[in-house]
PDB file of N, CA and C in Angstrom:
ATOM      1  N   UNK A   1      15.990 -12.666  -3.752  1.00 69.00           N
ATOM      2  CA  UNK A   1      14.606 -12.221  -3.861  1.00 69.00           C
ATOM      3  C   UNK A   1      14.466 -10.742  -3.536  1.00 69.00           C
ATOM      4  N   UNK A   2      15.579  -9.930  -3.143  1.00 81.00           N
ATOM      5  CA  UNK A   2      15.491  -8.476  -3.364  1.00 81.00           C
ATOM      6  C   UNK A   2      15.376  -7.838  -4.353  1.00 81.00           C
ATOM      7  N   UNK A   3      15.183  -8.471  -5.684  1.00 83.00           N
ATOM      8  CA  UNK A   3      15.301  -7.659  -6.728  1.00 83.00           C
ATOM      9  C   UNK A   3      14.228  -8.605  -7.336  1.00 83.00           C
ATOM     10  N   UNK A   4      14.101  -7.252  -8.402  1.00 91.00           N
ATOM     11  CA  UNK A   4      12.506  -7.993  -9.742  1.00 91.00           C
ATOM     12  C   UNK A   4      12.579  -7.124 -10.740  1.00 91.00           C
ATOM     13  N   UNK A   5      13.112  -8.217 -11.882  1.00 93.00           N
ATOM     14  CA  UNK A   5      12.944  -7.515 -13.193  1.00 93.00           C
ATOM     15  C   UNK A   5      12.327  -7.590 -14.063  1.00 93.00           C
ATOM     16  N   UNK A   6      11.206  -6.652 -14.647  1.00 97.00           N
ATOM     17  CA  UNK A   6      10.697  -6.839 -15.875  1.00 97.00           C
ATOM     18  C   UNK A   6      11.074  -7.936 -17.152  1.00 97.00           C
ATOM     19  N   UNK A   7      11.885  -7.599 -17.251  1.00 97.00           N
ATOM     20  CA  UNK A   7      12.860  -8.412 -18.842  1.00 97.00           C
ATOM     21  C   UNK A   7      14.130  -8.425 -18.555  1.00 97.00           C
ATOM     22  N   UNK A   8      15.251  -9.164 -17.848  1.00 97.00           N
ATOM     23  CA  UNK A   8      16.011  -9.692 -18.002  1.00 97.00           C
ATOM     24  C   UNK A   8      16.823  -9.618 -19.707  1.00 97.00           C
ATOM     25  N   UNK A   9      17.683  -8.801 -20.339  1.00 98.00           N
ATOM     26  CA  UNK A   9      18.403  -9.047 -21.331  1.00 98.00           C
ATOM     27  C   UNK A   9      19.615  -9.188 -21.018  1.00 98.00           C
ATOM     28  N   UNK A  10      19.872 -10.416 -21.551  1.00 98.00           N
ATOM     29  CA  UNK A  10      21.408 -10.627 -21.583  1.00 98.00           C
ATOM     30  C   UNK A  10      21.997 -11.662 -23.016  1.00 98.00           C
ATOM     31  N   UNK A  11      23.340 -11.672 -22.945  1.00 98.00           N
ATOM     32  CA  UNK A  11      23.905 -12.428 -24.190  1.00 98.00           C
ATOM     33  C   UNK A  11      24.616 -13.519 -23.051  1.00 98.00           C
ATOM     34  N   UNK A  12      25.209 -14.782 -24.379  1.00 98.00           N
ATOM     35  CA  UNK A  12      25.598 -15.506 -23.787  1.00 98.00           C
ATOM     36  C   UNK A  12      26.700 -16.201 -24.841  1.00 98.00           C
ATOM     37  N   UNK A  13      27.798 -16.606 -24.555  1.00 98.00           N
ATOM     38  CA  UNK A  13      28.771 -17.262 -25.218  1.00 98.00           C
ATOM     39  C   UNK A  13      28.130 -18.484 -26.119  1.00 98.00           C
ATOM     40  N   UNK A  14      27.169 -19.204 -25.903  1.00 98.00           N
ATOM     41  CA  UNK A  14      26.789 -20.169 -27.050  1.00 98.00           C
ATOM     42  C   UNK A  14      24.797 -20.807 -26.565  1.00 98.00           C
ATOM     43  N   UNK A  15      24.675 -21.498 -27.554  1.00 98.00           N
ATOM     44  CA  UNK A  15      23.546 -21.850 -27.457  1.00 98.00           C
ATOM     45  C   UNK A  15      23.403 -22.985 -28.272  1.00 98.00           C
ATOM     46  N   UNK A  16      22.961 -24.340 -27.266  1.00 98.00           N
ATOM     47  CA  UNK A  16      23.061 -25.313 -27.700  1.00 98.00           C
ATOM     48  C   UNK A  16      21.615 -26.061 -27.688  1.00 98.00           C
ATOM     49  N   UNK A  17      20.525 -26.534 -28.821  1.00 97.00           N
ATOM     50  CA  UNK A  17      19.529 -27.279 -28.490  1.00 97.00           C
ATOM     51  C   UNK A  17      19.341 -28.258 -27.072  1.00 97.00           C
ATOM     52  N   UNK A  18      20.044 -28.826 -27.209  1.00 97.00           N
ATOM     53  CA  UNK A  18      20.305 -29.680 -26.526  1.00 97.00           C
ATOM     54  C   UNK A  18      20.404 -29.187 -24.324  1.00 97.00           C
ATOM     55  N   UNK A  19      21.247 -28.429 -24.414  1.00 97.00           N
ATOM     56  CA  UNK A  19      21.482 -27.738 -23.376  1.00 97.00           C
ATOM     57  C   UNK A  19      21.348 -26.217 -22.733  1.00 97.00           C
ATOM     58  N   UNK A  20      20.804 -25.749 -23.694  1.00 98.00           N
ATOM     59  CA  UNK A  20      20.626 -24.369 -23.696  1.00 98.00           C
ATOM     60  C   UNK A  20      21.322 -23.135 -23.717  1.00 98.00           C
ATOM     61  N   UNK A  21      21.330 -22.263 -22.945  1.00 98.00           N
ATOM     62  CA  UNK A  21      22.335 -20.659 -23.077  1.00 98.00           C
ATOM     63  C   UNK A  21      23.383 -21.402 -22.137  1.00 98.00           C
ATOM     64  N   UNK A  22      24.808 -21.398 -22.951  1.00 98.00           N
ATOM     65  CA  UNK A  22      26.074 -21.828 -22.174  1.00 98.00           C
ATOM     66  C   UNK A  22      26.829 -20.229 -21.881  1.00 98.00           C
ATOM     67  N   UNK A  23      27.466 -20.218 -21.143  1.00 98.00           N
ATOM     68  CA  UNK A  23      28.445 -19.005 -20.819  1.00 98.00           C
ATOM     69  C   UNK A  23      29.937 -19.530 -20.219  1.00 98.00           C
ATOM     70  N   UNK A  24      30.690 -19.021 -20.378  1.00 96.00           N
ATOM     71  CA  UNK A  24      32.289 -19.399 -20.148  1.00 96.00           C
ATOM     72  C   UNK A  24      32.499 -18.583 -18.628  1.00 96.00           C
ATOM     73  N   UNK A  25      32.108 -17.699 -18.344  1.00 95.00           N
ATOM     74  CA  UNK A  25      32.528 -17.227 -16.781  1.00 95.00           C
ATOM     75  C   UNK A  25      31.826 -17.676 -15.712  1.00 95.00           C
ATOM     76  N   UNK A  26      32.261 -18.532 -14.944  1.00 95.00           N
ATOM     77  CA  UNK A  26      31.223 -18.955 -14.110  1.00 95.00           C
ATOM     78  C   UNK A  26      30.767 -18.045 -13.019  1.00 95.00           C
ATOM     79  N   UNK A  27      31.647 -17.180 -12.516  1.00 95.00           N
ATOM     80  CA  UNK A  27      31.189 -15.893 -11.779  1.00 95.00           C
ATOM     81  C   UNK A  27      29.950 -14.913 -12.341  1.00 95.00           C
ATOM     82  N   UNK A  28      30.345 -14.722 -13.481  1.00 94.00           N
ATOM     83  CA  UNK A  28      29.508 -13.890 -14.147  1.00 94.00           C
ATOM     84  C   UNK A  28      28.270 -14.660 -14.322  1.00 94.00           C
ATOM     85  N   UNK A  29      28.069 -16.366 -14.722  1.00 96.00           N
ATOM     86  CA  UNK A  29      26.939 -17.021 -14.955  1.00 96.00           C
ATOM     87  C   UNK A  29      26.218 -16.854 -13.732  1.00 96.00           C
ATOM     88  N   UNK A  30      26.959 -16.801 -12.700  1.00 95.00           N
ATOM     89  CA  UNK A  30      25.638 -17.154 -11.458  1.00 95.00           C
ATOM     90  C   UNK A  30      25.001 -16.083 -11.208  1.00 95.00           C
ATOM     91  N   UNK A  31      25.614 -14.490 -11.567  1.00 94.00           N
ATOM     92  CA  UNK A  31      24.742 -13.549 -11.296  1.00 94.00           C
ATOM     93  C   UNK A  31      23.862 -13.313 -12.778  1.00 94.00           C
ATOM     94  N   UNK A  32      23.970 -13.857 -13.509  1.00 96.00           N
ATOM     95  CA  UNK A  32      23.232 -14.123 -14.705  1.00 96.00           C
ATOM     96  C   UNK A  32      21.727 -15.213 -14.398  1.00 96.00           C
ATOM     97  N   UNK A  33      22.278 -16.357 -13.694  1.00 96.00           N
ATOM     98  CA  UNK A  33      20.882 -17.283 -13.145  1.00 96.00           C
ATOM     99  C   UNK A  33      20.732 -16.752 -12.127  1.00 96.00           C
ATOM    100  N   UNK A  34      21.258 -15.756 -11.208  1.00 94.00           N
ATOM    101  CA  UNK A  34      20.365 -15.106  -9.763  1.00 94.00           C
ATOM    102  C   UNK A  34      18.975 -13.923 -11.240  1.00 94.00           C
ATOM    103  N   UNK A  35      19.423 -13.189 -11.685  1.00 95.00           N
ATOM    104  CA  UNK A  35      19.070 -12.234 -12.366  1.00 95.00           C
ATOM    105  C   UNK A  35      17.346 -12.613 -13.158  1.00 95.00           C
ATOM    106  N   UNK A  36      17.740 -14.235 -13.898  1.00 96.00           N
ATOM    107  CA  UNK A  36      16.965 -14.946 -14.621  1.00 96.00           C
ATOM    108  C   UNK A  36      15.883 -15.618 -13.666  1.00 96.00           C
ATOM    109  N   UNK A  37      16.444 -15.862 -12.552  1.00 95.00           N
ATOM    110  CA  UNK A  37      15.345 -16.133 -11.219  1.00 95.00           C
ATOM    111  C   UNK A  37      14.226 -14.988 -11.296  1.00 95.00           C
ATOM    112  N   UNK A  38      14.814 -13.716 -11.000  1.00 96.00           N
ATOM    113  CA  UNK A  38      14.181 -13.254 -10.301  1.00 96.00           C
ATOM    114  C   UNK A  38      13.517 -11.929 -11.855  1.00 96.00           C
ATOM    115  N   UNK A  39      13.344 -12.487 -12.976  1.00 97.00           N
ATOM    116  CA  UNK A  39      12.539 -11.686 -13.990  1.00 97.00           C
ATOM    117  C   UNK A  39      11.272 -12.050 -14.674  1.00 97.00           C
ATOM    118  N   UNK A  40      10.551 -11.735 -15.139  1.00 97.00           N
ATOM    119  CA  UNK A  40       9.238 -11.692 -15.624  1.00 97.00           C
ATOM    120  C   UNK A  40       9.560 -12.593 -16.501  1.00 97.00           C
ATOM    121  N   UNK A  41      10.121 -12.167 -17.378  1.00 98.00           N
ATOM    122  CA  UNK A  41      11.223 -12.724 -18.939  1.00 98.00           C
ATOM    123  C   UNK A  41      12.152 -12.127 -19.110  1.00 98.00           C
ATOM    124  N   UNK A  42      12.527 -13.455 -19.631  1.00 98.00           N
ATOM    125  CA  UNK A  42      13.877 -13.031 -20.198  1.00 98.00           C
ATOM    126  C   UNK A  42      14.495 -13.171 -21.673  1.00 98.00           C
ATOM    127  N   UNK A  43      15.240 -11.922 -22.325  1.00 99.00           N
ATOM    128  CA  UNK A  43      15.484 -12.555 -23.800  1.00 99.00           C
ATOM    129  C   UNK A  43      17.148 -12.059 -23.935  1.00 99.00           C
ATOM    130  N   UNK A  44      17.602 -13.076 -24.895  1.00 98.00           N
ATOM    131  CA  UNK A  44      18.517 -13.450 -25.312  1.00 98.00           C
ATOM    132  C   UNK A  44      18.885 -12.542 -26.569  1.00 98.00           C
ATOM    133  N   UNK A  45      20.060 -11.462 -26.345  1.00 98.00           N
ATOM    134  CA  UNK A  45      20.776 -10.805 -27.653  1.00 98.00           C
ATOM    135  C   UNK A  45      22.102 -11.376 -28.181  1.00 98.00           C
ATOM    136  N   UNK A  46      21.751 -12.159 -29.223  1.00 98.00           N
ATOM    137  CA  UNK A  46      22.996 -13.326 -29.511  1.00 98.00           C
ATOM    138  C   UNK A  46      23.242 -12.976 -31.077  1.00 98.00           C
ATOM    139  N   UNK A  47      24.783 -12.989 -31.572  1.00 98.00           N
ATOM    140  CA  UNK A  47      24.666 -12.943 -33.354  1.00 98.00           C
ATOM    141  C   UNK A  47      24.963 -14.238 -33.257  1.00 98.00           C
ATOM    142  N   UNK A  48      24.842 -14.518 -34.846  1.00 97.00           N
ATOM    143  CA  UNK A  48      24.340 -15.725 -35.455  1.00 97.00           C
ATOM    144  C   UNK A  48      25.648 -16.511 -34.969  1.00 97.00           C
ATOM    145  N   UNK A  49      26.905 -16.367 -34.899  1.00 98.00           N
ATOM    146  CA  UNK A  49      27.341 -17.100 -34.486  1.00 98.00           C
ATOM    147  C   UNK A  49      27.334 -18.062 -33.235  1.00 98.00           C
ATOM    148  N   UNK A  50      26.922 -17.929 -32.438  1.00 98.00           N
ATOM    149  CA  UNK A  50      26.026 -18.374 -30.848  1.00 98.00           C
ATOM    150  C   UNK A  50      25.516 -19.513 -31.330  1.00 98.00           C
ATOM    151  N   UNK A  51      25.113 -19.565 -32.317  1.00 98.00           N
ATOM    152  CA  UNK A  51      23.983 -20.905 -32.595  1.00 98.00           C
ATOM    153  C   UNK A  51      24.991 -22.106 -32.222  1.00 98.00           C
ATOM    154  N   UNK A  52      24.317 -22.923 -32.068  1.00 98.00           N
ATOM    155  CA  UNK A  52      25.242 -24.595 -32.187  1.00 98.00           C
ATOM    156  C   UNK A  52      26.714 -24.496 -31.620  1.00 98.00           C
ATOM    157  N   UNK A  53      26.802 -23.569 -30.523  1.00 98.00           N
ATOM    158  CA  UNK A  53      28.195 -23.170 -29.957  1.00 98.00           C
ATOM    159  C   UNK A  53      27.933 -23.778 -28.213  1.00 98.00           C
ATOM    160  N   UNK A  54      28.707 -24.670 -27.881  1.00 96.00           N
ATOM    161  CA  UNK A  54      28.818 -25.484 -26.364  1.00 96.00           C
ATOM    162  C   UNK A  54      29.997 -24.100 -25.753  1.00 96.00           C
ATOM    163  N   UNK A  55      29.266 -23.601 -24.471  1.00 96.00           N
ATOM    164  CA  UNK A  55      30.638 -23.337 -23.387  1.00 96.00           C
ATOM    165  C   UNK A  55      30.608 -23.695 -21.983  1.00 96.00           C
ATOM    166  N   UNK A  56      31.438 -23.567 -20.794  1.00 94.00           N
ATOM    167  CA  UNK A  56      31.251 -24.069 -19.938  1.00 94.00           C
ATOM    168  C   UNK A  56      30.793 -24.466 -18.585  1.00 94.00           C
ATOM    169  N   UNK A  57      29.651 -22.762 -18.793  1.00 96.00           N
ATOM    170  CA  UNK A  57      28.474 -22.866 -17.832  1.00 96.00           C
ATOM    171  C   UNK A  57      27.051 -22.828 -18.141  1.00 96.00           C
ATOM    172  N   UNK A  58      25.954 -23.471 -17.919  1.00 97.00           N
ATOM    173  CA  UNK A  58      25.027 -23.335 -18.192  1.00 97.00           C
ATOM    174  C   UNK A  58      24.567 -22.336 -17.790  1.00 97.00           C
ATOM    175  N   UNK A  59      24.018 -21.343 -18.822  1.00 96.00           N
ATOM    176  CA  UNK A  59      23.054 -20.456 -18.094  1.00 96.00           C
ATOM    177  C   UNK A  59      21.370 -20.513 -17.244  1.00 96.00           C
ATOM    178  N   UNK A  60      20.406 -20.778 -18.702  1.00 96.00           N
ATOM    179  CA  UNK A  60      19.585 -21.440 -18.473  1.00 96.00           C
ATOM    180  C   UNK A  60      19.114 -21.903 -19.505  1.00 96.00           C
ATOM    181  N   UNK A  61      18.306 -23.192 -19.238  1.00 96.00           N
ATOM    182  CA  UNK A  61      17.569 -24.212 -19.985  1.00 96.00           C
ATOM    183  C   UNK A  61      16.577 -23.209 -20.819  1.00 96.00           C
ATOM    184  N   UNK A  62      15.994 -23.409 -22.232  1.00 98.00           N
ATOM    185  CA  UNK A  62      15.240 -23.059 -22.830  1.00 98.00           C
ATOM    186  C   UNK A  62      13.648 -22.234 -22.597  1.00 98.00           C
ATOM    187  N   UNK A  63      13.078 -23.326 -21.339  1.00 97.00           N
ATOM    188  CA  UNK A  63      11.963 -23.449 -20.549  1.00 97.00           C
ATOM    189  C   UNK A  63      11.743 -21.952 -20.116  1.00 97.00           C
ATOM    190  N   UNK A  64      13.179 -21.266 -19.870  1.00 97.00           N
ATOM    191  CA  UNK A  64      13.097 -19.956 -18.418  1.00 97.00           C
ATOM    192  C   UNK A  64      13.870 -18.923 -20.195  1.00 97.00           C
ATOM    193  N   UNK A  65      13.688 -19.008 -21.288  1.00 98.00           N
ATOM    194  CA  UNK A  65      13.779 -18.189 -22.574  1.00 98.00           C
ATOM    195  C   UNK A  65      12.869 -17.750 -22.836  1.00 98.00           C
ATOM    196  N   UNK A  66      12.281 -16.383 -22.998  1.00 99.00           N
ATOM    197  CA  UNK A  66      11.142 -16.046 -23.940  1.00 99.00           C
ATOM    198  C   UNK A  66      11.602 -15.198 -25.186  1.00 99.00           C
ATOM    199  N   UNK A  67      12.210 -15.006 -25.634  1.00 99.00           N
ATOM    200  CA  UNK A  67      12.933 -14.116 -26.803  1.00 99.00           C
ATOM    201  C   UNK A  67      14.289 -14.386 -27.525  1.00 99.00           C
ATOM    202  N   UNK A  68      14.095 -14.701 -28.101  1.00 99.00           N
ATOM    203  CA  UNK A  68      16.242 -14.706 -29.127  1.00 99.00           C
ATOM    204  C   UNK A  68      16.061 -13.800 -29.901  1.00 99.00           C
ATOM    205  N   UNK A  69      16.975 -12.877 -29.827  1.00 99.00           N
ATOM    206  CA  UNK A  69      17.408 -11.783 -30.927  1.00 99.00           C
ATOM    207  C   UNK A  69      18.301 -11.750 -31.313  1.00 99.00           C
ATOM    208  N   UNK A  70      18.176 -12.033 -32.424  1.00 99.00           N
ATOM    209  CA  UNK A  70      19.733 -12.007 -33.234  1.00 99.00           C
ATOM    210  C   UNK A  70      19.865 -11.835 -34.568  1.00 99.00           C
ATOM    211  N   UNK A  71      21.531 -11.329 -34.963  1.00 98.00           N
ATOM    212  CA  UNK A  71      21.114 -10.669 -36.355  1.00 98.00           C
ATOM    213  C   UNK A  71      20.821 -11.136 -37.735  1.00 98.00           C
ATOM    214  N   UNK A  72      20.893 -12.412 -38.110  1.00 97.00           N
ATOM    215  CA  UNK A  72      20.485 -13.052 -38.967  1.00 97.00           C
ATOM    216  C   UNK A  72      19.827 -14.442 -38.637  1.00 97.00           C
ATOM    217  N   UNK A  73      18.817 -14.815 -39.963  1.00 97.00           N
ATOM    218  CA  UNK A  73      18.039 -16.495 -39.757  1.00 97.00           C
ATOM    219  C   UNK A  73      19.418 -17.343 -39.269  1.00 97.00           C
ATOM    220  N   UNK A  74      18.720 -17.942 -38.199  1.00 97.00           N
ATOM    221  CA  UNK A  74      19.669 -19.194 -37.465  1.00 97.00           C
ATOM    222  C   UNK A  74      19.683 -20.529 -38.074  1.00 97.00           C
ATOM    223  N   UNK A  75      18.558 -20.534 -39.094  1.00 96.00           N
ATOM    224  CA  UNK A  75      18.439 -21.938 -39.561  1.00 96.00           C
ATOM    225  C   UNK A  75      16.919 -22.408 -39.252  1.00 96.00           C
ATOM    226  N   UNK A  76      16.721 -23.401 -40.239  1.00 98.00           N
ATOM    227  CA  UNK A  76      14.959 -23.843 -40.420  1.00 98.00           C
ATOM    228  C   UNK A  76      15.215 -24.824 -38.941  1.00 98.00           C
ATOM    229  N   UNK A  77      16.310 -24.962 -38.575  1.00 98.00           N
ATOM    230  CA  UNK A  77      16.307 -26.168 -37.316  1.00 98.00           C
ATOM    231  C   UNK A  77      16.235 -25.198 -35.953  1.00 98.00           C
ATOM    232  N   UNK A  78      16.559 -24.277 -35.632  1.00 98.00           N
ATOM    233  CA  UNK A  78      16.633 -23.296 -34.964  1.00 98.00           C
ATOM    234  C   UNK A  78      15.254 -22.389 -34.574  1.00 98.00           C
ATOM    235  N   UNK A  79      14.577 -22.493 -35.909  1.00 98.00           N
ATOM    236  CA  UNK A  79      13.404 -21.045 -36.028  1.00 98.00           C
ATOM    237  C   UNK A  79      12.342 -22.744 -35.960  1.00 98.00           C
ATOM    238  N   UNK A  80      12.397 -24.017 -36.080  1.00 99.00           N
ATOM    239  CA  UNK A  80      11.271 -24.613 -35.796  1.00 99.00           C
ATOM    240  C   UNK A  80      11.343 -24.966 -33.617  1.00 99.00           C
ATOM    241  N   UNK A  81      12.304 -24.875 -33.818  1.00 99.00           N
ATOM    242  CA  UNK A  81      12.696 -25.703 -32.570  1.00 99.00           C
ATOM    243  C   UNK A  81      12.029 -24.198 -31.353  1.00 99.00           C
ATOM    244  N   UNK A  82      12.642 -22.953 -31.762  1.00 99.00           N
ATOM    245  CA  UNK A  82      12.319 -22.009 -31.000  1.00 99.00           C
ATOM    246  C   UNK A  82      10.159 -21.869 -31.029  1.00 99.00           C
ATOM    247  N   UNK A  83       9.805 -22.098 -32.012  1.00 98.00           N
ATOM    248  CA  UNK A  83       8.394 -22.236 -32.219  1.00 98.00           C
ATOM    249  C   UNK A  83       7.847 -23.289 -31.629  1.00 98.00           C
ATOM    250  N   UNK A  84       8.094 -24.213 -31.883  1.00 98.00           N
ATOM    251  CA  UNK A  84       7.692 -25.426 -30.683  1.00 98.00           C
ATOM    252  C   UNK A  84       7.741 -25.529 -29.180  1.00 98.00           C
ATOM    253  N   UNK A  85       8.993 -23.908 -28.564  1.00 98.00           N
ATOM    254  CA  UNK A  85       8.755 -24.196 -27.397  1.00 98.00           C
ATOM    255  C   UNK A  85       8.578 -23.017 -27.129  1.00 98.00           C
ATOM    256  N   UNK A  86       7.612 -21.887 -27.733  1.00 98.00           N
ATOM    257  CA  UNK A  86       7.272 -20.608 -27.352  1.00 98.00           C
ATOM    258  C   UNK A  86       8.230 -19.669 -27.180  1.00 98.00           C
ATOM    259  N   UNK A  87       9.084 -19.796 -27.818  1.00 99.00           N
ATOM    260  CA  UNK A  87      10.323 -18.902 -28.094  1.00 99.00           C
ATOM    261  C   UNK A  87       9.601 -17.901 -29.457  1.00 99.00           C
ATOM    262  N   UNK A  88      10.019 -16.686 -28.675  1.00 99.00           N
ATOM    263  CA  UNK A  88       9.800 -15.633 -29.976  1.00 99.00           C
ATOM    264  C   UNK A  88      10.779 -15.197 -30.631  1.00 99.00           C
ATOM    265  N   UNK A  89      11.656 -15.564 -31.632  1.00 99.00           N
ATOM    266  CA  UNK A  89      12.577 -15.348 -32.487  1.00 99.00           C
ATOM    267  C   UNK A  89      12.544 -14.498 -33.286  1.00 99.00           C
ATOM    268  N   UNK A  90      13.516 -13.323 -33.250  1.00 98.00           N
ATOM    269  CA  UNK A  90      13.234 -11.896 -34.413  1.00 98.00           C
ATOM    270  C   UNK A  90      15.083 -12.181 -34.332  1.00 98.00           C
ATOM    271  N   UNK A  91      15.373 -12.072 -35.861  1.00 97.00           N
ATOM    272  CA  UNK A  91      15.949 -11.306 -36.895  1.00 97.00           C
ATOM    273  C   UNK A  91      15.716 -10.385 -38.008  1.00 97.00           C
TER     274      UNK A  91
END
């Protein structure tokens, strides 16, 4: 709780409906969910490959997402799913 960030940007090794922003370093993930604690919002700079990709730390659940940026359409399953839960999606 010493720190407060406006917008939180970070990338993440995959992104799964189901489970959300995964990351493979678990060192690096926890100062990634200390970071995501303590921001206004947070958005996600991911290329298209990220989509539908499992790794082996959770970052965070969807709920604590306000932004995906990434460089091409992810898919009509992707761009409905991000709209349904107040996700602002730009490619």
């Amino acid at each position: 709780s010493r720190y407060h960030v406006d917008i939180m940007v970070m990338s993440c090794k995959g992104l799964d409906i189901n489970s959300g922003a995964l990351d493979s370093n678990e060192a690096e993930a926890e100062i990634k969910k200390t970071m995501i604690r303590q921001a206004t919002e947070v958005a996600l700079l991911v290329d298209h490959s990220k989509f539908d990709r499992k790794a082996f730390v959770q970052l965070a659940d969807f709920s604590h997402i306000n932004y995906i940026i990434t460089d091409k359409s992810p898919g009509a399953e992707w761009i409905a799913f991000c709209k349904d839960n107040n996700i602002q999606l730009v490619w």
